[in-house]
């Protein structure tokens, strides 16, 4: 008997057979503009030739190389990440998924500070493994699982004074504050500047580390290389994933040297972390990001998409708000977006939900003005009037 696949998510009813840059095709030959991109993983395009070539070459050279050994592919990836890392973050740890990178970041914070408590925010999403899940807000994701108790949730975009008091209350036992610059899964909500600055200042005053989770926002998606640049704050630990390998599963933690060093000496490990094929994908991805001006292109395409949506949806009764940064855009439709997503799919546009009422668009950076028109008119046509 054939095993039954545990799918986790509701099925979309189509089988994808091919992807190229911003498009995917199903088994009937129908083409879709992809603003789902596997939860944002294909931000650099499906089968981007620059990434495919590099990965193919690596597959013929060396596929396995434990962190106990050196290899060129990993040395190159470390050099590549150094080109895009904030200059004060001089150490890198690799992992395989976003959740695992969040776990690594949290372990660093616990090991470095010797403290246990965490602050996270309502609406946050940091992953499905247990420590990452503990810092995730959605109670439905946590129900029935033994999550960590030492996590205090504060209001996202809450009043700066409240945030400061909430963090100060944990002084002496707070290891870290973990925050997304734009809530992704939680509804595409950009942080307000005064909120983000209060979070950073209060964490520092409490002697706690600031972990910025840019698994979804990073690598140019929001129109800057890192979304936290918009806020003038400096993370102690920066978590990166999703698009980092051009679609190949790989994630990374960038950290201050002394913070990262706390996990040395056998305190952490991973079989596949730093895998040479994933490393080749990272080097190629960074070449694309810098060589093709990805943040600037995402900023330009993102502002086109946002204004196209705003004008298409002007006066739409159901639409509460169009919001986002760069090519991370949400349309809040005040209701379950599932039927809208289905209708968009029928019209050849893939998107995904966020929160309980948001149509989320995460297209690749190379979307053209005509793709943008197609996406915006599909959203308009599918929102009931
Ligand atoms: C997707 C996501 C994660 C988890 O990444 P996985 O690769 O699914 O484990 C963590 N944080 C944020 C902000 C994300 O968007």
Tab-separated table of C-alpha atoms and ligand atoms in Angstrom:
chain	number	residue	atom	x	y	z
A	1	UNK	CA	0.000	0.000	0.000
A	2	UNK	CA	1.255	3.467	-0.836
A	3	UNK	CA	1.909	5.664	2.187
A	4	UNK	CA	-0.378	8.599	2.799
A	5	UNK	CA	1.372	11.949	2.648
A	6	UNK	CA	1.039	14.180	5.700
A	7	UNK	CA	0.474	17.443	3.912
A	8	UNK	CA	0.037	19.784	6.928
A	9	UNK	CA	-1.615	22.492	4.784
A	10	UNK	CA	-4.945	22.284	2.927
A	11	UNK	CA	-4.308	21.053	-0.641
A	12	UNK	CA	-4.650	23.528	-3.524
A	13	UNK	CA	-5.760	20.911	-6.034
A	14	UNK	CA	-3.058	21.440	-8.655
A	15	UNK	CA	0.160	19.591	-9.434
A	16	UNK	CA	3.144	21.761	-10.317
A	17	UNK	CA	5.530	20.359	-12.884
A	18	UNK	CA	7.829	23.243	-13.765
A	19	UNK	CA	8.969	26.621	-12.537
A	20	UNK	CA	10.943	29.376	-14.211
A	21	UNK	CA	11.625	32.692	-12.485
A	22	UNK	CA	8.254	34.290	-11.540
A	23	UNK	CA	6.124	31.556	-13.159
A	24	UNK	CA	5.112	27.962	-12.471
A	25	UNK	CA	3.201	25.512	-14.695
A	26	UNK	CA	0.781	22.770	-13.697
A	27	UNK	CA	0.449	19.296	-15.234
A	28	UNK	CA	-2.163	20.595	-17.691
A	29	UNK	CA	0.208	23.193	-19.086
A	30	UNK	CA	-1.462	26.144	-17.362
A	31	UNK	CA	0.922	28.929	-16.355
A	32	UNK	CA	0.640	30.816	-13.067
A	33	UNK	CA	2.232	33.992	-11.834
A	34	UNK	CA	3.707	32.805	-8.536
A	35	UNK	CA	3.180	35.159	-5.600
A	36	UNK	CA	3.131	32.200	-3.196
A	37	UNK	CA	6.682	31.068	-4.023
A	38	UNK	CA	6.650	28.269	-1.462
A	39	UNK	CA	6.047	30.715	1.425
A	40	UNK	CA	8.582	33.115	-0.066
A	41	UNK	CA	11.375	30.614	-0.708
A	42	UNK	CA	11.491	31.339	-4.456
A	43	UNK	CA	11.999	35.099	-4.047
A	44	UNK	CA	15.031	34.867	-6.354
A	45	UNK	CA	12.895	33.053	-8.946
A	46	UNK	CA	12.234	29.415	-9.704
A	47	UNK	CA	15.263	27.664	-11.185
A	48	UNK	CA	17.181	30.922	-11.453
A	49	UNK	CA	19.910	29.869	-13.958
A	50	UNK	CA	22.679	31.554	-11.947
A	51	UNK	CA	21.784	29.416	-8.934
A	52	UNK	CA	21.043	26.196	-10.840
A	53	UNK	CA	24.433	26.259	-12.607
A	54	UNK	CA	26.362	26.709	-9.367
A	55	UNK	CA	24.410	23.970	-7.566
A	56	UNK	CA	24.846	21.531	-10.485
A	57	UNK	CA	28.587	22.096	-10.484
A	58	UNK	CA	28.752	21.449	-6.733
A	59	UNK	CA	26.725	18.230	-7.074
A	60	UNK	CA	29.504	16.818	-9.257
A	61	UNK	CA	32.281	17.899	-6.899
A	62	UNK	CA	31.397	17.324	-3.233
A	63	UNK	CA	27.984	16.747	-1.674
A	64	UNK	CA	28.824	15.969	1.951
A	65	UNK	CA	31.357	17.720	4.183
A	66	UNK	CA	30.832	17.708	7.956
A	67	UNK	CA	31.566	20.883	9.881
A	68	UNK	CA	34.557	18.907	11.216
A	69	UNK	CA	36.189	19.378	7.803
A	70	UNK	CA	36.929	22.380	5.639
A	71	UNK	CA	35.576	22.711	2.114
A	72	UNK	CA	35.729	25.425	-0.560
A	73	UNK	CA	31.957	25.637	-1.017
A	74	UNK	CA	31.455	26.563	2.640
A	75	UNK	CA	34.379	28.978	2.737
A	76	UNK	CA	32.876	30.747	-0.287
A	77	UNK	CA	29.427	30.877	1.338
A	78	UNK	CA	30.891	32.435	4.491
A	79	UNK	CA	32.647	35.050	2.339
A	80	UNK	CA	29.406	35.640	0.432
A	81	UNK	CA	27.385	36.141	3.623
A	82	UNK	CA	30.066	38.494	4.944
A	83	UNK	CA	29.280	40.752	1.971
A	84	UNK	CA	25.666	41.141	3.064
A	85	UNK	CA	25.865	40.764	6.854
A	86	UNK	CA	25.527	43.908	8.993
A	87	UNK	CA	29.167	44.776	9.715
A	88	UNK	CA	28.950	44.218	13.486
A	89	UNK	CA	27.741	40.618	13.030
A	90	UNK	CA	30.996	38.801	12.330
A	91	UNK	CA	30.005	35.173	12.945
A	92	UNK	CA	27.754	32.835	11.003
A	93	UNK	CA	26.128	29.514	11.904
A	94	UNK	CA	24.304	27.529	9.243
A	95	UNK	CA	21.152	25.452	9.621
A	96	UNK	CA	18.610	23.937	7.280
A	97	UNK	CA	15.267	25.637	7.962
A	98	UNK	CA	14.036	28.864	9.480
A	99	UNK	CA	12.754	27.129	12.598
A	100	UNK	CA	16.089	25.485	13.161
A	101	UNK	CA	17.922	28.783	12.756
A	102	UNK	CA	15.546	30.357	15.307
A	103	UNK	CA	16.291	27.462	17.698
A	104	UNK	CA	20.008	28.068	17.186
A	105	UNK	CA	19.593	31.788	17.849
A	106	UNK	CA	17.637	31.101	21.049
A	107	UNK	CA	20.210	28.581	22.249
A	108	UNK	CA	22.930	31.170	21.633
A	109	UNK	CA	20.997	33.708	23.699
A	110	UNK	CA	20.400	31.260	26.549
A	111	UNK	CA	24.002	30.063	26.500
A	112	UNK	CA	25.454	33.563	26.313
A	113	UNK	CA	23.318	35.221	28.982
A	114	UNK	CA	22.758	32.259	31.298
A	115	UNK	CA	19.166	33.510	31.571
A	116	UNK	CA	15.930	31.835	30.524
A	117	UNK	CA	13.110	34.319	29.871
A	118	UNK	CA	12.153	35.542	26.403
A	119	UNK	CA	10.012	38.359	25.128
A	120	UNK	CA	8.115	37.807	21.873
A	121	UNK	CA	5.143	39.612	20.334
A	122	UNK	CA	1.482	38.936	19.653
A	123	UNK	CA	1.014	37.885	16.056
A	124	UNK	CA	4.607	36.658	15.725
A	125	UNK	CA	5.627	33.546	13.823
A	126	UNK	CA	9.047	31.980	14.399
A	127	UNK	CA	8.539	28.352	13.359
A	128	UNK	CA	7.082	24.997	14.352
A	129	UNK	CA	9.863	23.280	16.300
A	130	UNK	CA	9.393	23.518	20.038
A	131	UNK	CA	11.486	26.496	21.096
A	132	UNK	CA	10.563	28.452	17.960
A	133	UNK	CA	6.929	27.442	18.515
A	134	UNK	CA	7.132	28.673	22.106
A	135	UNK	CA	8.038	32.127	20.793
A	136	UNK	CA	5.235	31.967	18.199
A	137	UNK	CA	1.985	33.670	19.125
A	138	UNK	CA	-0.821	31.653	17.465
A	139	UNK	CA	-2.391	29.549	20.266
A	140	UNK	CA	-3.806	27.103	17.677
A	141	UNK	CA	-0.273	26.133	16.626
A	142	UNK	CA	0.756	25.472	20.227
A	143	UNK	CA	-2.300	23.657	21.581
A	144	UNK	CA	-1.370	20.275	23.028
A	145	UNK	CA	2.395	20.694	22.765
A	146	UNK	CA	4.874	21.121	25.639
A	147	UNK	CA	5.975	24.661	24.837
A	148	UNK	CA	8.364	26.634	27.044
A	149	UNK	CA	6.689	28.623	29.774
A	150	UNK	CA	9.232	31.410	30.063
A	151	UNK	CA	7.987	33.496	27.108
A	152	UNK	CA	6.204	36.792	27.722
A	153	UNK	CA	4.159	38.153	24.793
A	154	UNK	CA	3.879	41.915	24.400
A	155	UNK	CA	1.707	43.897	21.975
A	156	UNK	CA	3.225	44.175	18.463
A	157	UNK	CA	3.316	47.862	17.529
A	158	UNK	CA	2.260	48.513	21.102
A	159	UNK	CA	2.780	51.816	22.884
A	160	UNK	CA	6.569	52.324	23.320
A	161	UNK	CA	6.185	53.056	27.052
A	162	UNK	CA	4.258	49.804	27.581
A	163	UNK	CA	6.891	47.867	25.652
A	164	UNK	CA	9.663	49.402	27.743
A	165	UNK	CA	7.869	48.608	31.007
A	166	UNK	CA	7.079	45.053	29.850
A	167	UNK	CA	10.738	44.391	29.093
A	168	UNK	CA	12.097	46.172	32.165
A	169	UNK	CA	9.880	44.018	34.397
A	170	UNK	CA	11.978	40.988	33.316
A	171	UNK	CA	15.343	42.623	34.004
A	172	UNK	CA	17.887	40.167	35.417
A	173	UNK	CA	16.178	37.113	33.930
A	174	UNK	CA	15.540	38.148	30.329
A	175	UNK	CA	17.797	36.363	27.804
A	176	UNK	CA	16.442	37.855	24.587
A	177	UNK	CA	13.729	39.715	22.769
A	178	UNK	CA	12.790	38.201	19.412
A	179	UNK	CA	10.961	40.289	16.820
A	180	UNK	CA	10.029	40.359	13.113
A	181	UNK	CA	10.423	43.766	11.393
A	182	UNK	CA	7.229	42.943	9.474
A	183	UNK	CA	4.840	40.306	10.837
A	184	UNK	CA	4.694	37.786	7.993
A	185	UNK	CA	2.468	34.848	8.811
A	186	UNK	CA	0.791	37.082	11.419
A	187	UNK	CA	-0.821	39.328	8.791
A	188	UNK	CA	1.842	41.381	6.904
A	189	UNK	CA	2.138	44.138	9.496
A	190	UNK	CA	5.189	46.419	9.241
A	191	UNK	CA	6.547	47.527	12.613
A	192	UNK	CA	6.193	51.184	13.526
A	193	UNK	CA	9.486	52.980	13.942
A	194	UNK	CA	8.919	54.138	17.519
A	195	UNK	CA	7.893	50.597	18.511
A	196	UNK	CA	10.955	48.972	16.965
A	197	UNK	CA	13.283	51.499	18.563
A	198	UNK	CA	11.671	51.053	21.974
A	199	UNK	CA	12.126	47.270	21.645
A	200	UNK	CA	15.822	47.650	20.789
A	201	UNK	CA	16.536	50.226	23.517
A	202	UNK	CA	14.670	48.350	26.232
A	203	UNK	CA	16.353	45.033	25.346
A	204	UNK	CA	19.741	46.666	25.574
A	205	UNK	CA	18.885	48.393	28.887
A	206	UNK	CA	17.771	45.036	30.321
A	207	UNK	CA	21.040	43.373	29.245
A	208	UNK	CA	19.059	41.108	26.909
A	209	UNK	CA	19.952	40.225	23.330
A	210	UNK	CA	17.944	41.517	20.394
A	211	UNK	CA	17.125	38.709	17.948
A	212	UNK	CA	15.689	39.971	14.677
A	213	UNK	CA	13.916	37.274	12.700
A	214	UNK	CA	14.341	38.149	9.019
A	215	UNK	CA	13.554	34.660	7.737
A	216	UNK	CA	10.785	36.181	5.602
A	217	UNK	CA	11.784	39.861	5.362
A	218	UNK	CA	15.492	39.442	4.644
A	219	UNK	CA	17.644	39.441	1.503
A	220	UNK	CA	16.014	42.399	-0.230
A	221	UNK	CA	12.357	41.348	-0.073
A	222	UNK	CA	11.225	44.585	1.617
A	223	UNK	CA	13.205	46.924	-0.616
A	224	UNK	CA	16.249	47.011	1.654
A	225	UNK	CA	18.766	44.205	2.057
A	226	UNK	CA	17.494	43.864	5.647
A	227	UNK	CA	14.134	45.179	6.770
A	228	UNK	CA	15.599	46.285	10.110
A	229	UNK	CA	17.608	48.929	8.223
A	230	UNK	CA	14.373	50.917	7.935
A	231	UNK	CA	14.338	51.286	11.713
A	232	UNK	CA	17.951	52.121	12.550
A	233	UNK	CA	18.218	49.253	15.051
A	234	UNK	CA	21.078	46.756	15.402
A	235	UNK	CA	20.363	43.096	16.101
A	236	UNK	CA	22.726	41.044	18.264
A	237	UNK	CA	21.513	38.016	16.333
A	238	UNK	CA	19.943	38.023	12.863
A	239	UNK	CA	18.033	34.981	11.585
A	240	UNK	CA	17.859	34.316	7.830
A	241	UNK	CA	16.145	31.578	5.840
A	242	UNK	CA	13.468	31.078	3.173
A	243	UNK	CA	15.100	32.632	0.038
A	244	UNK	CA	18.692	32.204	1.254
A	245	UNK	CA	19.428	29.210	-0.986
A	246	UNK	CA	17.386	30.295	-3.995
A	247	UNK	CA	14.915	27.550	-3.067
A	248	UNK	CA	17.391	24.988	-1.719
A	249	UNK	CA	16.666	24.486	2.019
A	250	UNK	CA	19.249	26.395	4.030
A	251	UNK	CA	19.182	28.980	6.800
A	252	UNK	CA	21.701	30.968	8.782
A	253	UNK	CA	22.239	32.820	12.021
A	254	UNK	CA	24.455	35.910	11.917
A	255	UNK	CA	25.677	36.989	15.344
A	256	UNK	CA	28.153	39.046	17.277
A	257	UNK	CA	31.334	37.021	17.768
A	258	UNK	CA	31.135	36.683	21.547
A	259	UNK	CA	27.470	35.684	21.379
A	260	UNK	CA	28.069	33.028	18.714
A	261	UNK	CA	31.081	31.672	20.624
A	262	UNK	CA	28.774	30.620	23.468
A	263	UNK	CA	27.629	27.637	21.375
A	264	UNK	CA	31.141	26.322	20.734
A	265	UNK	CA	32.732	23.406	22.507
A	266	UNK	CA	30.096	20.761	21.762
A	267	UNK	CA	27.060	22.777	22.837
A	268	UNK	CA	25.368	22.441	19.452
A	269	UNK	CA	25.617	20.375	16.281
A	270	UNK	CA	23.847	19.392	13.082
A	271	UNK	CA	24.430	16.704	10.449
A	272	UNK	CA	23.458	18.725	7.397
A	273	UNK	CA	24.296	22.273	8.532
A	274	UNK	CA	26.719	23.851	6.078
A	275	UNK	CA	26.089	21.180	3.429
A	276	UNK	CA	28.255	21.964	0.357
A	277	UNK	CA	25.333	21.916	-2.112
A	278	UNK	CA	23.355	24.297	0.109
A	279	UNK	CA	26.504	26.416	0.480
A	280	UNK	CA	26.903	26.664	-3.312
A	281	UNK	CA	23.266	27.807	-3.456
A	282	UNK	CA	23.948	30.482	-0.811
A	283	UNK	CA	26.984	31.856	-2.679
A	284	UNK	CA	25.017	31.979	-5.926
A	285	UNK	CA	22.018	33.575	-4.194
A	286	UNK	CA	24.195	36.330	-2.722
A	287	UNK	CA	25.721	36.954	-6.172
A	288	UNK	CA	22.202	37.383	-7.568
A	289	UNK	CA	21.096	39.647	-4.686
A	290	UNK	CA	24.064	41.987	-5.065
A	291	UNK	CA	24.707	41.584	-8.805
A	292	UNK	CA	21.112	42.102	-9.869
A	293	UNK	CA	20.293	44.917	-7.430
A	294	UNK	CA	17.560	42.821	-5.866
A	295	UNK	CA	16.598	45.217	-3.033
A	296	UNK	CA	16.167	48.151	-5.450
A	297	UNK	CA	14.138	46.025	-7.867
A	298	UNK	CA	11.950	44.744	-5.037
A	299	UNK	CA	11.392	48.323	-3.864
A	300	UNK	CA	10.363	49.468	-7.350
A	301	UNK	CA	8.149	46.453	-8.153
A	302	UNK	CA	6.701	46.562	-4.640
A	303	UNK	CA	5.616	50.168	-4.897
A	304	UNK	CA	4.072	49.479	-8.328
A	305	UNK	CA	2.179	46.501	-6.926
A	306	UNK	CA	0.998	48.386	-3.867
A	307	UNK	CA	-0.299	51.334	-5.861
A	308	UNK	CA	-1.906	49.039	-8.468
A	309	UNK	CA	-3.719	47.240	-5.641
A	310	UNK	CA	-4.721	50.500	-4.008
A	311	UNK	CA	-6.192	51.867	-7.198
A	312	UNK	CA	-7.881	48.575	-8.231
A	313	UNK	CA	-9.355	48.187	-4.745
A	314	UNK	CA	-10.316	51.794	-4.183
A	315	UNK	CA	-13.831	51.746	-2.747
A	316	UNK	CA	-13.929	47.942	-2.320
A	317	UNK	CA	-16.230	47.454	0.633
A	318	UNK	CA	-14.456	44.396	2.028
A	319	UNK	CA	-10.939	45.776	1.911
A	320	UNK	CA	-9.763	47.145	5.222
A	321	UNK	CA	-6.213	47.942	4.135
A	322	UNK	CA	-3.432	47.269	1.618
A	323	UNK	CA	-0.143	47.224	3.516
A	324	UNK	CA	3.415	45.961	3.422
A	325	UNK	CA	6.978	46.810	2.524
A	326	UNK	CA	8.572	46.135	-0.866
A	327	UNK	CA	7.427	42.823	-2.302
A	328	UNK	CA	5.798	41.670	0.919
A	329	UNK	CA	2.229	42.860	0.564
A	330	UNK	CA	-1.001	42.030	2.346
A	331	UNK	CA	-4.587	42.872	1.468
A	332	UNK	CA	-6.775	42.691	4.567
A	333	UNK	CA	-10.186	41.494	3.390
A	334	UNK	CA	-11.910	41.283	6.797
A	335	UNK	CA	-12.755	37.576	6.282
A	336	UNK	CA	-11.268	34.171	5.539
A	337	UNK	CA	-9.279	34.740	2.318
A	338	UNK	CA	-9.468	31.079	1.199
A	339	UNK	CA	-12.165	31.552	-1.504
A	340	UNK	CA	-10.321	34.605	-2.833
A	341	UNK	CA	-7.065	32.627	-3.065
A	342	UNK	CA	-8.916	29.845	-4.913
A	343	UNK	CA	-10.426	32.310	-7.372
A	344	UNK	CA	-7.020	33.955	-7.969
A	345	UNK	CA	-5.512	30.536	-8.617
A	346	UNK	CA	-8.207	29.833	-11.226
A	347	UNK	CA	-7.239	33.135	-12.868
A	348	UNK	CA	-3.571	32.122	-12.924
A	349	UNK	CA	-2.171	33.879	-9.843
A	350	UNK	CA	-0.882	32.001	-6.783
A	351	UNK	CA	-0.851	33.755	-3.415
A	352	UNK	CA	-1.154	32.726	0.221
A	353	UNK	CA	-2.955	33.738	3.342
A	354	UNK	CA	-1.601	35.550	6.385
A	355	UNK	CA	-3.329	35.900	9.735
A	356	UNK	CA	-7.075	35.269	9.607
A	357	UNK	CA	-8.099	37.762	6.951
A	358	UNK	CA	-5.166	38.707	4.748
A	359	UNK	CA	-4.292	37.810	1.146
A	360	UNK	CA	-0.488	37.777	1.152
A	361	UNK	CA	1.579	38.359	-1.993
A	362	UNK	CA	5.234	37.283	-1.969
A	363	UNK	CA	6.284	37.411	-5.650
A	364	UNK	CA	9.847	36.985	-6.901
A	365	UNK	CA	11.889	40.151	-7.343
A	366	UNK	CA	11.864	40.036	-11.175
A	367	UNK	CA	8.108	40.553	-11.579
A	368	UNK	CA	7.406	42.935	-14.464
A	369	UNK	CA	4.924	45.815	-14.577
A	370	UNK	CA	2.584	43.598	-16.602
A	371	UNK	CA	2.836	40.804	-13.974
A	372	UNK	CA	1.949	43.426	-11.387
A	373	UNK	CA	-1.166	44.394	-13.395
A	374	UNK	CA	-2.175	40.733	-13.691
A	375	UNK	CA	-1.783	40.206	-9.934
A	376	UNK	CA	-3.662	43.357	-8.949
A	377	UNK	CA	-6.553	42.716	-11.321
A	378	UNK	CA	-6.850	39.088	-10.128
A	379	UNK	CA	-7.150	40.319	-6.545
A	380	UNK	CA	-9.750	42.903	-7.603
A	381	UNK	CA	-11.766	40.408	-9.661
A	382	UNK	CA	-11.793	37.864	-6.826
A	383	UNK	CA	-12.863	40.092	-3.946
A	384	UNK	CA	-16.648	39.931	-3.644
A	385	UNK	CA	-18.200	43.377	-4.066
B	1	LIG	C1	8.780	30.882	7.733
B	1	LIG	C2	9.299	31.546	8.942
B	1	LIG	C3	9.988	30.831	9.955
B	1	LIG	C4	10.134	29.333	9.933
B	1	LIG	O1	10.846	28.865	8.821
B	1	LIG	P1	10.723	27.327	8.371
B	1	LIG	O2	11.727	27.227	7.260
B	1	LIG	O3	9.317	27.102	7.928
B	1	LIG	O4	11.078	26.486	9.537
B	1	LIG	C5	10.500	31.553	11.022
B	1	LIG	N1	10.349	32.884	11.111
B	1	LIG	C6	9.690	33.604	10.166
B	1	LIG	C7	9.577	35.083	10.321
B	1	LIG	C8	9.130	32.955	9.059
B	1	LIG	O5	8.456	33.666	8.150
